[in-house]
XYZ file of N, CA and C in Angstrom:
627
model
N 0.849 -1.192 0.000
C 0.000 0.000 0.000
C 0.880 1.235 0.000
N 0.321 2.302 -0.535
C 1.018 3.579 -0.568
C 0.021 4.680 -0.284
N 0.520 5.784 0.252
C -0.337 6.906 0.612
C 0.186 8.180 -0.026
N -0.745 9.008 -0.493
C -0.361 10.286 -1.063
C -1.570 11.174 -1.220
N -1.350 12.428 -1.558
C -2.429 13.392 -1.784
C -2.360 13.853 -3.228
N -3.491 13.754 -3.924
C -3.558 14.194 -5.316
C -4.739 15.145 -5.468
N -4.647 16.001 -6.468
C -5.717 16.981 -6.689
C -6.969 16.315 -7.235
N -6.806 15.224 -7.994
C -7.945 14.539 -8.579
C -7.502 13.253 -9.228
N -8.451 12.415 -9.634
C -8.094 11.115 -10.225
C -7.288 11.232 -11.509
N -7.410 12.371 -12.216
C -6.653 12.536 -13.461
C -5.158 12.660 -13.203
N -4.781 12.947 -11.951
C -3.365 13.070 -11.619
C -2.708 11.713 -11.376
N -3.499 10.640 -11.414
C -2.958 9.305 -11.208
C -2.976 8.520 -12.511
N -1.887 7.827 -12.775
C -1.840 6.879 -13.891
C -2.375 5.556 -13.355
N -3.697 5.346 -13.497
C -4.330 4.187 -12.881
C -3.829 2.868 -13.466
N -3.470 2.867 -14.753
C -2.923 1.649 -15.347
C -1.612 1.268 -14.668
N -0.786 2.293 -14.386
C 0.488 2.024 -13.718
C 0.253 1.560 -12.282
N -0.725 2.179 -11.610
C -1.038 1.772 -10.239
C -1.489 0.322 -10.197
N -2.357 -0.059 -11.163
C -2.832 -1.439 -11.223
C -1.694 -2.417 -11.499
N -0.651 -1.945 -12.170
C 0.505 -2.793 -12.463
C 1.487 -2.841 -11.301
N 1.175 -2.105 -10.217
C 2.026 -2.150 -9.034
C 3.070 -1.064 -8.949
N 2.992 -0.073 -9.832
C 3.958 1.031 -9.807
C 3.495 2.073 -8.804
N 4.330 2.400 -7.843
C 3.991 3.390 -6.821
C 4.226 4.787 -7.383
N 3.222 5.669 -7.402
C 3.416 7.038 -7.901
C 4.507 7.757 -7.111
N 5.228 8.631 -7.800
C 6.330 9.343 -7.153
C 5.853 10.202 -5.995
N 4.596 10.652 -6.051
C 4.067 11.526 -5.001
C 3.618 10.751 -3.761
N 3.714 9.432 -3.790
C 3.211 8.606 -2.677
C 4.358 7.974 -1.903
N 4.081 7.628 -0.666
C 5.048 6.924 0.170
C 4.445 5.578 0.564
N 5.296 4.580 0.724
C 4.833 3.244 1.080
C 4.352 3.210 2.524
N 3.330 2.416 2.770
C 2.763 2.246 4.103
C 3.301 0.962 4.731
N 3.586 1.014 6.018
C 3.999 -0.203 6.714
C 3.036 -0.569 7.837
N 1.888 0.113 7.908
C 0.851 -0.190 8.887
C -0.434 -0.546 8.149
N -1.225 -1.475 8.686
C -2.480 -1.834 8.020
C -3.490 -0.707 8.036
N -4.436 -0.787 7.112
C -5.545 0.160 7.020
C -6.841 -0.639 7.087
N -7.847 -0.062 7.752
C -9.116 -0.755 7.942
C -10.241 0.059 7.301
N -11.032 -0.598 6.478
C -12.160 0.034 5.800
C -13.460 -0.446 6.423
N -14.380 0.483 6.642
C -15.721 0.148 7.124
C -16.723 0.741 6.138
N -17.592 -0.101 5.594
C -18.581 0.378 4.635
C -19.645 1.202 5.358
N -19.850 2.432 4.883
C -20.891 3.309 5.434
C -21.791 3.829 4.307
N -21.940 3.031 3.255
C -22.633 3.446 2.040
C -24.149 3.270 2.207
N -24.844 4.331 2.534
C -26.277 4.256 2.816
C -27.122 4.077 1.556
N -26.630 4.519 0.414
C -27.444 4.463 -0.800
C -27.735 3.031 -1.209
N -26.771 2.152 -1.028
C -26.955 0.743 -1.400
C -27.798 0.012 -0.353
N -27.497 0.268 0.908
C -28.232 -0.369 2.004
C -28.102 0.524 3.227
N -29.216 0.982 3.748
C -29.192 1.909 4.882
C -28.507 1.314 6.097
N -28.522 -0.016 6.207
C -27.888 -0.659 7.361
C -26.380 -0.398 7.386
N -25.776 -0.242 6.203
C -24.333 0.002 6.155
C -23.981 1.321 6.840
N -24.834 2.329 6.670
C -24.597 3.606 7.334
C -25.042 3.553 8.792
N -26.198 2.968 9.038
C -26.754 2.943 10.395
C -25.867 2.153 11.352
N -25.299 1.051 10.886
C -24.449 0.218 11.740
C -22.976 0.506 11.502
N -22.618 0.779 10.222
C -21.214 0.968 9.894
C -20.616 2.256 10.404
N -21.387 3.352 10.371
C -20.840 4.642 10.779
C -20.395 4.660 12.240
N -21.231 4.239 13.195
C -20.745 4.216 14.576
C -19.585 3.249 14.780
N -19.562 2.155 13.998
C -18.441 1.225 14.111
C -17.153 1.884 13.643
N -17.201 2.587 12.506
C -16.009 3.253 11.986
C -15.480 4.284 12.979
N -16.387 5.053 13.562
C -15.959 6.093 14.507
C -15.378 5.476 15.777
N -15.988 4.396 16.242
C -15.497 3.739 17.448
C -14.117 3.125 17.207
N -13.957 2.448 16.067
C -12.673 1.810 15.769
C -11.584 2.850 15.564
N -11.953 4.005 14.995
C -10.969 5.069 14.756
C -10.430 5.655 16.058
N -11.210 5.559 17.134
C -10.720 6.048 18.420
C -9.553 5.202 18.923
N -9.574 3.910 18.603
C -8.491 3.012 19.023
C -7.351 3.000 18.009
N -7.666 3.276 16.742
C -6.659 3.223 15.684
C -6.694 4.526 14.886
N -6.234 5.618 15.471
C -6.293 6.914 14.788
C -5.558 6.883 13.441
N -6.178 7.475 12.431
C -5.601 7.618 11.093
C -5.447 6.290 10.347
N -5.973 5.182 10.908
C -5.852 3.893 10.227
C -7.205 3.364 9.769
N -8.285 4.094 10.048
C -9.640 3.637 9.723
C -10.272 4.596 8.724
N -10.845 4.043 7.655
C -11.486 4.844 6.623
C -12.923 4.385 6.428
N -13.838 5.352 6.305
C -15.174 5.031 5.824
C -15.081 4.836 4.311
N -15.843 3.888 3.796
C -15.744 3.599 2.369
C -17.119 3.348 1.774
N -17.184 3.369 0.467
C -18.418 3.017 -0.234
C -18.554 1.498 -0.263
N -19.529 1.019 -1.036
C -19.923 -0.390 -1.007
C -18.741 -1.323 -1.237
N -18.570 -2.319 -0.364
C -17.496 -3.304 -0.509
C -18.048 -4.700 -0.786
N -19.372 -4.825 -0.955
C -19.969 -6.129 -1.200
C -20.507 -6.726 0.088
N -21.611 -7.495 -0.053
C -22.166 -8.159 1.123
C -22.831 -7.211 2.094
N -23.594 -6.230 1.559
C -24.212 -5.252 2.454
C -25.182 -5.895 3.430
N -25.670 -7.098 3.103
C -26.568 -7.803 4.035
C -25.840 -8.191 5.324
N -24.481 -8.130 5.291
C -23.694 -8.490 6.470
C -23.209 -7.263 7.237
N -23.842 -6.128 7.046
C -23.409 -4.913 7.751
C -23.388 -5.175 9.269
N -22.373 -4.620 9.938
C -21.324 -3.762 9.397
C -20.173 -4.621 8.858
N -19.614 -4.170 7.715
C -18.520 -4.879 7.071
C -17.193 -4.196 7.368
N -16.183 -5.026 7.607
C -14.833 -4.539 7.877
C -13.879 -5.199 6.895
N -13.006 -4.398 6.261
C -11.992 -4.917 5.346
C -10.618 -4.542 5.883
N -9.736 -5.533 5.964
C -8.380 -5.308 6.484
C -7.395 -5.318 5.314
N -6.702 -4.199 5.131
C -5.719 -4.068 4.055
C -4.303 -4.058 4.625
N -3.317 -4.634 3.907
C -3.334 -4.893 2.463
C -3.827 -6.272 2.018
N -4.105 -7.198 2.924
C -4.444 -8.562 2.503
C -5.877 -8.703 1.990
N -6.725 -7.703 2.230
C -8.096 -7.782 1.743
C -8.931 -8.801 2.478
N -8.766 -8.888 3.801
C -9.566 -9.811 4.608
C -10.905 -9.163 4.917
N -11.991 -9.915 4.749
C -13.351 -9.409 4.947
C -13.983 -10.021 6.193
N -14.582 -9.158 7.003
C -15.398 -9.589 8.136
C -16.784 -8.970 7.994
N -17.815 -9.685 8.461
C -19.170 -9.174 8.377
C -19.924 -9.299 9.681
N -21.052 -8.572 9.753
C -21.909 -8.558 10.953
C -21.095 -8.194 12.192
N -20.291 -7.151 12.054
C -19.345 -6.805 13.117
C -19.958 -5.890 14.162
N -19.745 -6.252 15.414
C -20.003 -5.358 16.528
C -18.731 -4.562 16.779
N -18.811 -3.576 17.645
C -17.615 -2.794 17.937
C -16.549 -3.650 18.599
N -16.946 -4.532 19.522
C -15.979 -5.399 20.200
C -15.352 -6.383 19.213
N -16.184 -6.945 18.309
C -15.666 -7.905 17.342
C -14.702 -7.234 16.372
N -15.012 -6.021 15.948
C -14.139 -5.300 15.019
C -12.797 -4.989 15.664
N -12.817 -4.588 16.913
C -11.562 -4.288 17.609
C -10.721 -5.551 17.757
N -11.367 -6.685 18.056
C -10.643 -7.951 18.180
C -10.027 -8.362 16.852
N -10.803 -8.226 15.766
C -10.299 -8.591 14.448
C -9.140 -7.691 14.025
N -9.265 -6.395 14.294
C -8.205 -5.456 13.928
C -6.939 -5.726 14.734
N -7.095 -6.006 16.014
C -5.931 -6.292 16.872
C -5.237 -7.566 16.415
N -6.031 -8.594 16.066
C -5.449 -9.847 15.590
C -4.697 -9.626 14.285
N -5.289 -8.839 13.383
C -4.651 -8.600 12.090
C -3.336 -7.851 12.251
N -3.303 -6.913 13.152
C -2.058 -6.179 13.410
C -0.976 -7.102 13.955
N -1.388 -8.253 14.511
C -0.435 -9.253 15.005
C -0.201 -10.362 13.978
N -0.791 -10.199 12.776
C -0.564 -11.167 11.717
C -1.474 -12.375 11.749
N -2.635 -12.244 12.415
C -3.526 -13.386 12.534
C -4.947 -13.059 12.085
N -5.730 -14.121 11.856
C -7.129 -14.030 11.480
C -7.982 -14.565 12.621
N -9.105 -13.917 12.893
C -10.115 -14.458 13.798
C -11.218 -15.067 12.936
N -11.524 -16.328 13.155
C -12.473 -17.018 12.287
C -13.917 -16.602 12.536
N -14.228 -16.116 13.740
C -15.580 -15.660 14.022
C -15.912 -14.456 13.130
N -16.948 -14.579 12.326
C -17.437 -13.523 11.432
C -16.494 -13.241 10.262
N -15.555 -14.136 10.020
C -14.622 -13.995 8.895
C -15.335 -14.380 7.606
N -15.370 -13.487 6.616
C -16.084 -13.721 5.361
C -15.190 -14.248 4.253
N -13.897 -14.025 4.341
C -13.007 -14.511 3.292
C -11.992 -13.462 2.886
N -11.301 -13.748 1.777
C -10.191 -12.903 1.336
C -10.416 -12.446 -0.096
N -10.295 -11.172 -0.358
C -10.478 -10.619 -1.703
C -9.435 -11.184 -2.659
N -9.852 -11.353 -3.926
C -8.919 -11.796 -4.946
C -8.806 -13.300 -5.087
N -9.524 -14.064 -4.264
C -9.505 -15.520 -4.326
C -10.906 -15.994 -4.687
N -11.057 -16.933 -5.619
C -12.396 -17.424 -5.975
C -13.170 -17.901 -4.749
N -14.477 -17.696 -4.757
C -15.301 -18.016 -3.592
C -15.110 -19.447 -3.075
N -15.108 -20.474 -3.945
C -14.928 -21.827 -3.409
C -13.620 -22.006 -2.644
N -12.560 -21.347 -3.116
C -11.271 -21.487 -2.453
C -11.218 -20.699 -1.148
N -12.005 -19.622 -1.057
C -12.138 -18.940 0.227
C -12.771 -19.880 1.252
N -13.793 -20.634 0.803
C -14.435 -21.594 1.691
C -13.472 -22.708 2.073
N -12.694 -23.174 1.099
C -11.698 -24.216 1.359
C -10.715 -23.754 2.443
N -10.235 -22.525 2.293
C -9.295 -21.982 3.284
C -9.928 -21.934 4.671
N -11.186 -21.513 4.720
C -11.881 -21.389 6.004
C -12.004 -22.743 6.692
N -12.427 -23.771 5.943
C -12.571 -25.106 6.534
C -11.217 -25.663 6.963
N -10.173 -25.380 6.193
C -8.840 -25.854 6.552
C -8.358 -25.206 7.844
N -8.644 -23.915 8.002
C -8.246 -23.228 9.240
C -9.009 -23.774 10.446
N -10.310 -24.029 10.264
C -11.093 -24.588 11.368
C -10.514 -25.935 11.800
N -10.134 -26.765 10.827
C -9.638 -28.114 11.117
C -8.275 -28.090 11.789
N -7.391 -27.207 11.330
C -6.018 -27.212 11.828
C -5.760 -26.209 12.939
N -6.604 -25.181 13.039
C -6.365 -24.137 14.027
C -5.306 -23.143 13.613
N -4.872 -23.191 12.356
C -3.868 -22.246 11.860
C -4.527 -20.896 11.632
N -4.064 -19.855 12.318
C -4.673 -18.535 12.232
C -3.774 -17.486 11.583
N -2.521 -17.828 11.321
C -1.611 -16.887 10.678
C -2.176 -16.456 9.328
N -2.102 -15.157 9.032
C -2.656 -14.627 7.783
C -2.094 -15.370 6.578
N -0.805 -15.641 6.594
C -0.159 -16.309 5.458
C 0.109 -17.786 5.731
N -0.552 -18.339 6.738
C -0.268 -19.716 7.146
C -0.979 -20.773 6.331
N -1.911 -20.380 5.462
C -2.683 -21.335 4.670
C -2.585 -20.946 3.202
N -2.315 -21.911 2.340
C -2.239 -21.634 0.904
C -2.832 -22.800 0.129
N -3.525 -22.479 -0.959
C -4.088 -23.498 -1.835
C -3.044 -23.840 -2.894
N -2.591 -25.097 -2.887
C -1.560 -25.515 -3.839
C -2.142 -25.797 -5.219
N -3.327 -26.398 -5.250
C -3.952 -26.724 -6.523
C -5.443 -26.923 -6.294
N -6.210 -26.827 -7.371
C -7.650 -27.043 -7.257
C -8.200 -27.475 -8.604
N -9.348 -28.162 -8.555
C -10.027 -28.531 -9.794
C -11.526 -28.507 -9.550
N -12.263 -28.187 -10.623
C -13.714 -28.070 -10.538
C -14.348 -29.227 -11.292
N -15.264 -29.925 -10.629
C -16.010 -31.011 -11.237
C -17.494 -30.692 -11.089
N -18.064 -30.030 -12.110
C -19.429 -29.545 -11.977
C -19.471 -28.420 -10.966
N -20.286 -28.572 -9.931
C -20.351 -27.578 -8.861
C -19.388 -27.885 -7.727
N -18.738 -29.017 -7.775
C -17.872 -29.460 -6.680
C -16.443 -28.985 -6.920
N -15.841 -28.388 -5.895
C -14.448 -27.938 -5.960
C -13.599 -28.797 -5.044
N -12.530 -29.340 -5.597
C -11.568 -30.135 -4.819
C -10.235 -29.395 -4.807
N -9.656 -29.227 -3.641
C -8.416 -28.454 -3.532
C -7.425 -29.153 -2.605
N -6.155 -28.939 -2.899
C -5.074 -29.375 -2.020
C -4.569 -28.127 -1.305
N -4.581 -28.180 0.018
C -4.266 -27.012 0.843
C -3.104 -27.328 1.759
N -2.193 -26.375 1.884
C -1.097 -26.517 2.840
C -1.344 -25.598 4.021
N -1.304 -26.177 5.222
C -1.423 -25.414 6.470
C -0.165 -25.683 7.290
N 0.814 -24.810 7.151
C 2.089 -25.086 7.807
C 2.724 -26.320 7.194
N 2.975 -27.343 8.019
C 3.563 -28.586 7.532
C 2.506 -29.624 7.164
N 1.239 -29.269 7.270
C 0.148 -30.209 7.017
C -0.460 -29.934 5.647
N -0.715 -31.016 4.891
C -1.396 -30.889 3.602
C -2.748 -31.586 3.693
N -3.772 -30.918 3.168
C -5.136 -31.425 3.248
C -5.759 -31.469 1.867
N -6.657 -32.431 1.691
C -7.526 -32.442 0.521
C -8.917 -32.029 0.987
N -9.405 -30.905 0.473
C -10.677 -30.339 0.912
C -11.628 -30.280 -0.272
N -12.855 -30.770 -0.071
C -13.860 -30.787 -1.132
C -15.097 -30.041 -0.633
N -15.567 -29.066 -1.433
C -16.731 -28.260 -1.054
C -17.698 -28.169 -2.229
N -18.948 -27.811 -1.937
C -19.943 -27.566 -2.971
C -20.838 -26.419 -2.538
N -21.466 -25.707 -3.488
C -22.336 -24.584 -3.128
C -23.556 -25.043 -2.346
N -24.033 -24.156 -1.483
C -25.248 -24.399 -0.715
C -25.986 -23.073 -0.619
N -27.292 -23.089 -0.837
C -28.085 -21.860 -0.877
C -29.057 -21.841 0.286
N -29.192 -20.665 0.938
C -30.191 -20.515 1.984
C -30.774 -19.115 1.921
N -31.887 -18.916 2.593
C -32.561 -17.627 2.577
C -31.776 -16.593 3.373
N -31.835 -15.345 2.918
C -31.165 -14.261 3.624
C -31.696 -14.120 5.050
N -30.841 -13.730 6.000
C -31.291 -13.549 7.389
C -32.422 -12.535 7.532
N -32.587 -11.649 6.547
C -33.650 -10.649 6.635
C -35.035 -11.266 6.466
N -35.109 -12.525 6.004
C -36.397 -13.170 5.816
C -36.911 -12.993 4.405
N -38.163 -13.329 4.196
C -38.737 -13.302 2.854
C -38.903 -11.887 2.309
N -38.828 -10.869 3.176
C -39.009 -9.488 2.710
C -37.940 -9.096 1.702
N -36.735 -9.663 1.829
C -35.649 -9.316 0.912
C -35.765 -10.047 -0.420
N -36.497 -11.146 -0.430
C -36.640 -11.965 -1.645
C -35.275 -12.285 -2.239
N -34.348 -12.675 -1.381
C -32.978 -12.895 -1.809
C -32.451 -14.168 -1.163
N -31.589 -14.851 -1.889
C -30.937 -16.029 -1.340
C -29.439 -15.790 -1.274
N -28.772 -16.535 -0.427
C -27.336 -16.381 -0.221
C -26.655 -17.691 -0.606
N -25.604 -17.592 -1.403
C -24.809 -18.767 -1.748
C -23.635 -18.874 -0.793
N -23.533 -20.017 -0.149
C -22.385 -20.291 0.694
C -21.832 -21.647 0.258
N -21.000 -22.283 1.067
C -20.388 -23.541 0.666
C -20.449 -24.551 1.803
N -20.709 -25.795 1.409
C -20.815 -26.905 2.353
C -19.595 -27.798 2.205
N -19.056 -28.214 3.345
C -17.906 -29.119 3.338
C -18.367 -30.540 3.035
N -17.836 -31.124 1.979
C -18.140 -32.513 1.637
C -17.164 -33.462 2.320
N -15.884 -33.148 2.218
C -14.879 -34.000 2.861
C -13.622 -33.201 3.117
N -12.871 -33.647 4.111
C -11.580 -33.042 4.441
C -10.678 -34.164 4.929
N -9.596 -34.403 4.198
C -8.695 -35.513 4.532
C -7.263 -35.012 4.605
N -6.557 -35.510 5.608
C -5.148 -35.169 5.742
C -4.344 -36.075 4.825
N -3.434 -35.496 4.056
C -2.616 -36.254 3.125
C -1.308 -36.668 3.787
N -0.801 -37.808 3.370
C 0.484 -38.262 3.889
C 1.580 -37.326 3.400
N 2.558 -37.017 4.253
C 3.638 -36.120 3.814
C 4.440 -36.755 2.689
N 4.917 -35.924 1.800
C 5.745 -36.406 0.700
C 7.158 -36.645 1.215
N 7.672 -37.823 0.981
C 9.025 -38.162 1.425
C 9.940 -38.249 0.214
N 11.052 -37.555 0.287
C 12.016 -37.541 -0.799
C 13.198 -38.414 -0.422
N 13.609 -39.280 -1.366
C 14.730 -40.158 -1.132
C 15.873 -39.731 -2.037
N 17.021 -39.479 -1.430
C 18.199 -39.090 -2.198
C 18.835 -40.330 -2.785
N 18.975 -40.399 -4.109
C 19.592 -41.590 -4.710
C 21.054 -41.727 -4.290
N 21.457 -42.956 -4.156
C 22.844 -43.244 -3.777
C 23.688 -43.298 -5.035
N 24.746 -42.525 -5.063
C 25.634 -42.521 -6.225
C 26.663 -43.628 -6.099
N 26.846 -44.379 -7.150
C 27.839 -45.464 -7.125
C 28.833 -45.278 -8.270
């Protein structure tokens, strides 16, 4: 992440920014930033619940909390996004947001109310979540998907959690929104089909003769 002040969006070469080039007018950040959605136009709950959360969290983390427009999942207001990793939390209370922010500053994830990670396909976000629940690995970078394949609606992935490798299989599952029938909306989540620990790979050094 980088921080800077510009007069307007035309002063930024957005193509270069997307390619990872830091503008000369910006400085690199070494502290996380937290976004709270307060976008009332999309869903009034984001402003009604998100605004007091943003202000409360900013009291504990001055200059590190930003109100933002829609980040997705407004039905889960209040939403919290932790940057630079793009970790999403939903249905956050003030106490839960402070706990999540404190954990993230220590390099960890709290699984309670954890929605997933931006930039990763939804099935693999679910795979990561189930792998963390099974192993208890909470380090932000402690879980990685080595490979995955899609068979119809079913996703099968090989996941590494520290020194442990798992085969995790998930499929979509749909349920009604918590708001009830008034929203006329359904939510897609993922159901765990199977989770198996794989035997460690053993390498044998050939003997030279």
